[in-house]
Amino acid sequence: MVPDRLSVRRHKPLQHFRGRLDLGPVVNEKPFVPVSFAVLTVSDTRDLAEDKSGAMLAERIEAAGHKLAARAIVKDEIRAIRAKVRGWIKDRKIDAVITTGGTGFTGRDVTPEAVEPLFEKRMDGFSIVFHRISYEKINSSTIQSRATAGVANSTYIFCLPGSPGACRDAWDGILVHQFDLRHKPCNFVEIMPRLDEHLKRSKLKK
């Protein structure tokens, strides 16, 4: 992780509108700012042609006005998953990574083990809200998911289950709102320019 790169990674539209964000809480005063996503499907059996969950996420990302910067599929192997996610969070053109698959309890479900060591900060609230939404759909079966999220290298990372229904619930119930600058009282987009401020402070102290 290169601090010099972090200082310039955020898109210019966020800097351009920063002053406007401080004018007041009126939703209509804020512009929509597109975010760049990467989608990773984790599966031993699917290819991109059969990847319903990844395709559904890609469609929703673009339908919301965001950009799909990358999409890939890897097998349920810790090294392969971690390598792909690590590469994406180093890419200044990618703001958020969503993985789908590998969050269960079977021996081949290793996405949390692969991705969580990359987290600089955990997003515990994401898992709580996801399970609450999921419980309304599948009742206690939601406990079989280890959906998780965090921030690494100024990039949001979300690990979702492999089912299209779970991915739909996560996007429609959480992500589509949090990645909209107009969402009140707060959202992920408005704090993107500040995700690396701890690293900037460290550089100033040296």
mmCIF file of C-alpha atoms in Angstrom:
data_model
loop_
_atom_site.group_PDB
_atom_site.id
_atom_site.type_symbol
_atom_site.label_atom_id
_atom_site.label_comp_id
_atom_site.label_asym_id
_atom_site.label_seq_id
_atom_site.Cartn_x
_atom_site.Cartn_y
_atom_site.Cartn_z
ATOM 1 C CA MET A 1 0.000 0.000 0.000
ATOM 2 C CA VAL A 2 1.612 3.173 -1.199
ATOM 3 C CA PRO A 3 0.731 6.358 0.749
ATOM 4 C CA ASP A 4 1.683 8.598 -2.187
ATOM 5 C CA ARG A 5 -0.944 6.931 -4.320
ATOM 6 C CA LEU A 6 -3.560 7.238 -1.606
ATOM 7 C CA SER A 7 -3.254 10.999 -1.497
ATOM 8 C CA VAL A 8 -4.566 11.291 -5.058
ATOM 9 C CA ARG A 9 -6.805 8.260 -5.442
ATOM 10 C CA ARG A 10 -10.196 9.929 -4.991
ATOM 11 C CA HIS A 11 -12.042 11.138 -8.044
ATOM 12 C CA LYS A 12 -12.100 14.852 -8.823
ATOM 13 C CA PRO A 13 -15.932 15.155 -8.681
ATOM 14 C CA LEU A 14 -15.791 14.562 -4.933
ATOM 15 C CA GLN A 15 -13.271 17.358 -4.510
ATOM 16 C CA HIS A 16 -15.273 19.639 -6.778
ATOM 17 C CA PHE A 17 -18.441 19.274 -4.730
ATOM 18 C CA ARG A 18 -16.843 19.230 -1.292
ATOM 19 C CA GLY A 19 -17.643 22.873 -0.570
ATOM 20 C CA ARG A 20 -21.213 22.388 -1.629
ATOM 21 C CA LEU A 21 -21.718 19.537 0.834
ATOM 22 C CA ASP A 22 -21.243 21.933 3.734
ATOM 23 C CA LEU A 23 -24.025 24.290 2.685
ATOM 24 C CA GLY A 24 -26.860 22.323 4.259
ATOM 25 C CA PRO A 25 -28.733 19.046 4.584
ATOM 26 C CA VAL A 26 -31.173 19.544 1.687
ATOM 27 C CA VAL A 27 -31.056 16.330 -0.335
ATOM 28 C CA ASN A 28 -31.780 17.937 -3.702
ATOM 29 C CA GLU A 29 -28.803 20.264 -3.290
ATOM 30 C CA LYS A 30 -26.382 17.357 -3.590
ATOM 31 C CA PRO A 31 -25.321 15.918 -6.949
ATOM 32 C CA PHE A 32 -25.163 12.221 -7.710
ATOM 33 C CA VAL A 33 -21.530 11.089 -7.811
ATOM 34 C CA PRO A 34 -20.831 7.799 -9.624
ATOM 35 C CA VAL A 35 -18.615 5.277 -7.851
ATOM 36 C CA SER A 36 -16.363 2.706 -9.514
ATOM 37 C CA PHE A 37 -17.012 -0.933 -8.518
ATOM 38 C CA ALA A 38 -15.305 -4.282 -9.055
ATOM 39 C CA VAL A 39 -17.293 -7.519 -8.686
ATOM 40 C CA LEU A 40 -15.646 -10.838 -7.848
ATOM 41 C CA THR A 41 -17.511 -14.147 -7.934
ATOM 42 C CA VAL A 42 -16.006 -16.947 -5.865
ATOM 43 C CA SER A 43 -16.989 -20.381 -7.150
ATOM 44 C CA ASP A 44 -15.474 -23.750 -8.009
ATOM 45 C CA THR A 45 -18.190 -24.558 -10.543
ATOM 46 C CA ARG A 46 -19.430 -21.412 -12.284
ATOM 47 C CA ASP A 47 -18.031 -19.439 -15.176
ATOM 48 C CA LEU A 48 -19.024 -15.898 -16.119
ATOM 49 C CA ALA A 49 -21.768 -17.167 -18.430
ATOM 50 C CA GLU A 50 -23.423 -18.994 -15.511
ATOM 51 C CA ASP A 51 -22.713 -16.358 -12.885
ATOM 52 C CA LYS A 52 -26.190 -15.098 -12.004
ATOM 53 C CA SER A 53 -25.152 -13.336 -8.804
ATOM 54 C CA GLY A 54 -22.248 -11.464 -10.368
ATOM 55 C CA ALA A 55 -24.373 -10.515 -13.362
ATOM 56 C CA MET A 56 -27.174 -9.267 -11.137
ATOM 57 C CA LEU A 57 -24.776 -7.100 -9.122
ATOM 58 C CA ALA A 58 -23.191 -5.729 -12.289
ATOM 59 C CA GLU A 59 -26.602 -4.823 -13.691
ATOM 60 C CA ARG A 60 -27.684 -3.096 -10.496
ATOM 61 C CA ILE A 61 -24.427 -1.165 -10.196
ATOM 62 C CA GLU A 62 -24.788 0.254 -13.687
ATOM 63 C CA ALA A 63 -28.541 0.801 -13.373
ATOM 64 C CA ALA A 64 -27.853 2.977 -10.316
ATOM 65 C CA GLY A 65 -25.545 5.174 -12.395
ATOM 66 C CA HIS A 66 -22.239 3.788 -11.138
ATOM 67 C CA LYS A 67 -19.367 2.303 -13.129
ATOM 68 C CA LEU A 68 -18.430 -1.377 -13.328
ATOM 69 C CA ALA A 69 -14.639 -1.129 -13.540
ATOM 70 C CA ALA A 70 -13.868 -4.849 -13.337
ATOM 71 C CA ARG A 71 -15.523 -8.227 -13.016
ATOM 72 C CA ALA A 72 -13.900 -11.622 -12.503
ATOM 73 C CA ILE A 73 -14.426 -15.124 -11.161
ATOM 74 C CA VAL A 74 -11.990 -17.205 -9.086
ATOM 75 C CA LYS A 75 -12.115 -20.578 -7.388
ATOM 76 C CA ASP A 76 -12.702 -21.041 -3.656
ATOM 77 C CA GLU A 77 -9.034 -20.720 -2.782
ATOM 78 C CA ILE A 78 -7.679 -18.257 -0.237
ATOM 79 C CA ARG A 79 -4.639 -17.223 -2.265
ATOM 80 C CA ALA A 80 -6.615 -16.642 -5.462
ATOM 81 C CA ILE A 81 -9.326 -14.634 -3.715
ATOM 82 C CA ARG A 82 -6.897 -12.514 -1.710
ATOM 83 C CA ALA A 83 -4.664 -11.833 -4.703
ATOM 84 C CA LYS A 84 -7.554 -10.570 -6.806
ATOM 85 C CA VAL A 85 -8.982 -8.364 -4.057
ATOM 86 C CA ARG A 86 -5.549 -7.030 -3.113
ATOM 87 C CA GLY A 87 -4.886 -6.087 -6.723
ATOM 88 C CA TRP A 88 -8.183 -4.253 -6.988
ATOM 89 C CA ILE A 89 -7.750 -2.247 -3.792
ATOM 90 C CA LYS A 90 -4.388 -1.050 -5.111
ATOM 91 C CA ASP A 91 -6.062 0.207 -8.280
ATOM 92 C CA ARG A 92 -6.837 3.925 -7.917
ATOM 93 C CA LYS A 93 -9.681 3.541 -10.420
ATOM 94 C CA ILE A 94 -11.647 1.224 -8.107
ATOM 95 C CA ASP A 95 -13.551 2.632 -5.129
ATOM 96 C CA ALA A 96 -15.429 -0.459 -3.932
ATOM 97 C CA VAL A 97 -15.114 -4.227 -4.255
ATOM 98 C CA ILE A 98 -18.008 -6.656 -3.907
ATOM 99 C CA THR A 99 -17.400 -10.391 -3.673
ATOM 100 C CA THR A 100 -20.140 -12.993 -3.915
ATOM 101 C CA GLY A 101 -19.794 -16.577 -2.748
ATOM 102 C CA GLY A 102 -17.761 -18.498 -0.203
ATOM 103 C CA THR A 103 -19.277 -17.041 2.981
ATOM 104 C CA GLY A 104 -20.842 -20.225 4.351
ATOM 105 C CA PHE A 105 -19.527 -22.882 6.739
ATOM 106 C CA THR A 106 -18.367 -25.666 4.415
ATOM 107 C CA GLY A 107 -14.719 -26.522 3.998
ATOM 108 C CA ARG A 108 -14.500 -24.693 0.673
ATOM 109 C CA ASP A 109 -16.139 -21.495 1.981
ATOM 110 C CA VAL A 110 -13.062 -19.358 2.598
ATOM 111 C CA THR A 111 -13.875 -15.850 1.370
ATOM 112 C CA PRO A 112 -13.892 -14.221 4.848
ATOM 113 C CA GLU A 113 -10.591 -15.937 5.668
ATOM 114 C CA ALA A 114 -9.121 -14.605 2.425
ATOM 115 C CA VAL A 115 -10.406 -11.043 2.633
ATOM 116 C CA GLU A 116 -10.705 -10.050 6.293
ATOM 117 C CA PRO A 117 -6.914 -9.984 6.871
ATOM 118 C CA LEU A 118 -6.810 -7.155 4.320
ATOM 119 C CA PHE A 119 -9.216 -4.986 6.322
ATOM 120 C CA GLU A 120 -7.787 -1.918 8.014
ATOM 121 C CA LYS A 121 -11.183 -1.214 9.553
ATOM 122 C CA ARG A 122 -14.110 -3.596 9.941
ATOM 123 C CA MET A 123 -17.660 -2.592 9.101
ATOM 124 C CA ASP A 124 -19.518 -4.601 11.737
ATOM 125 C CA GLY A 125 -22.751 -2.724 11.121
ATOM 126 C CA PHE A 126 -22.965 -4.059 7.577
ATOM 127 C CA SER A 127 -23.201 -7.652 8.752
ATOM 128 C CA ILE A 128 -25.779 -6.732 11.396
ATOM 129 C CA VAL A 129 -28.036 -4.895 8.959
ATOM 130 C CA PHE A 130 -27.588 -7.544 6.267
ATOM 131 C CA HIS A 131 -28.674 -10.305 8.656
ATOM 132 C CA ARG A 132 -31.656 -8.266 9.760
ATOM 133 C CA ILE A 133 -32.796 -7.854 6.156
ATOM 134 C CA SER A 134 -32.043 -11.486 5.381
ATOM 135 C CA TYR A 135 -33.954 -12.713 8.438
ATOM 136 C CA GLU A 136 -37.123 -11.154 7.066
ATOM 137 C CA LYS A 137 -36.717 -13.285 3.921
ATOM 138 C CA ILE A 138 -35.255 -16.609 5.077
ATOM 139 C CA ASN A 139 -35.730 -16.507 8.855
ATOM 140 C CA SER A 140 -33.064 -18.220 10.959
ATOM 141 C CA SER A 141 -31.283 -19.632 7.900
ATOM 142 C CA THR A 142 -29.474 -16.294 7.707
ATOM 143 C CA ILE A 143 -27.094 -17.468 10.434
ATOM 144 C CA GLN A 144 -25.409 -19.702 7.855
ATOM 145 C CA SER A 145 -23.961 -16.641 6.140
ATOM 146 C CA ARG A 146 -20.738 -14.964 7.245
ATOM 147 C CA ALA A 147 -21.290 -11.831 5.178
ATOM 148 C CA THR A 148 -18.679 -9.264 6.136
ATOM 149 C CA ALA A 149 -17.339 -5.868 5.098
ATOM 150 C CA GLY A 150 -14.514 -3.471 5.769
ATOM 151 C CA VAL A 151 -12.219 -0.793 4.409
ATOM 152 C CA ALA A 152 -8.730 -1.378 3.034
ATOM 153 C CA ASN A 153 -6.455 1.032 1.205
ATOM 154 C CA SER A 154 -9.258 3.599 1.020
ATOM 155 C CA THR A 155 -11.479 1.047 -0.734
ATOM 156 C CA TYR A 156 -14.758 -0.395 0.512
ATOM 157 C CA ILE A 157 -14.970 -4.196 0.468
ATOM 158 C CA PHE A 158 -18.155 -6.236 0.850
ATOM 159 C CA CYS A 159 -18.284 -10.041 0.982
ATOM 160 C CA LEU A 160 -21.749 -11.348 0.134
ATOM 161 C CA PRO A 161 -23.211 -14.849 -0.065
ATOM 162 C CA GLY A 162 -23.355 -16.560 -3.437
ATOM 163 C CA SER A 163 -27.110 -16.625 -3.924
ATOM 164 C CA PRO A 164 -28.723 -14.014 -6.192
ATOM 165 C CA GLY A 165 -31.341 -13.365 -3.515
ATOM 166 C CA ALA A 166 -28.752 -12.506 -0.877
ATOM 167 C CA CYS A 167 -26.877 -10.231 -3.275
ATOM 168 C CA ARG A 168 -30.120 -8.521 -4.214
ATOM 169 C CA ASP A 169 -30.995 -7.968 -0.553
ATOM 170 C CA ALA A 170 -27.569 -6.487 0.179
ATOM 171 C CA TRP A 171 -27.657 -4.142 -2.795
ATOM 172 C CA ASP A 172 -31.296 -3.077 -2.641
ATOM 173 C CA GLY A 173 -31.426 -2.862 1.139
ATOM 174 C CA ILE A 174 -28.044 -1.315 1.920
ATOM 175 C CA LEU A 175 -25.557 -0.545 -0.815
ATOM 176 C CA VAL A 176 -27.703 1.328 -3.315
ATOM 177 C CA HIS A 177 -28.562 3.828 -0.570
ATOM 178 C CA GLN A 178 -25.142 4.124 1.035
ATOM 179 C CA PHE A 179 -23.497 4.736 -2.324
ATOM 180 C CA ASP A 180 -25.794 7.654 -3.082
ATOM 181 C CA LEU A 181 -24.403 11.025 -2.011
ATOM 182 C CA ARG A 182 -27.974 12.291 -1.601
ATOM 183 C CA HIS A 183 -28.813 9.708 1.084
ATOM 184 C CA LYS A 184 -29.415 11.156 4.554
ATOM 185 C CA PRO A 185 -28.239 11.447 7.233
ATOM 186 C CA CYS A 186 -24.950 9.984 6.018
ATOM 187 C CA ASN A 187 -23.521 7.746 3.312
ATOM 188 C CA PHE A 188 -20.320 6.098 2.099
ATOM 189 C CA VAL A 189 -19.707 8.529 -0.753
ATOM 190 C CA GLU A 190 -19.392 11.671 1.348
ATOM 191 C CA ILE A 191 -16.614 10.196 3.486
ATOM 192 C CA MET A 192 -14.586 8.718 0.629
ATOM 193 C CA PRO A 193 -12.131 11.656 0.541
ATOM 194 C CA ARG A 194 -11.391 11.056 4.246
ATOM 195 C CA LEU A 195 -10.775 7.303 4.242
ATOM 196 C CA ASP A 196 -7.017 7.760 4.116
ATOM 197 C CA GLU A 197 -6.687 10.816 6.377
ATOM 198 C CA HIS A 198 -4.919 8.774 9.075
ATOM 199 C CA LEU A 199 -2.149 8.008 6.590
ATOM 200 C CA LYS A 200 -1.897 11.646 5.568
ATOM 201 C CA ARG A 201 -1.515 12.648 9.227
ATOM 202 C CA SER A 202 1.241 10.077 9.676
ATOM 203 C CA LYS A 203 3.157 11.551 6.757
ATOM 204 C CA LEU A 204 2.850 15.074 8.192
ATOM 205 C CA LYS A 205 4.277 13.963 11.535
ATOM 206 C CA LYS A 206 7.397 12.478 9.978
#
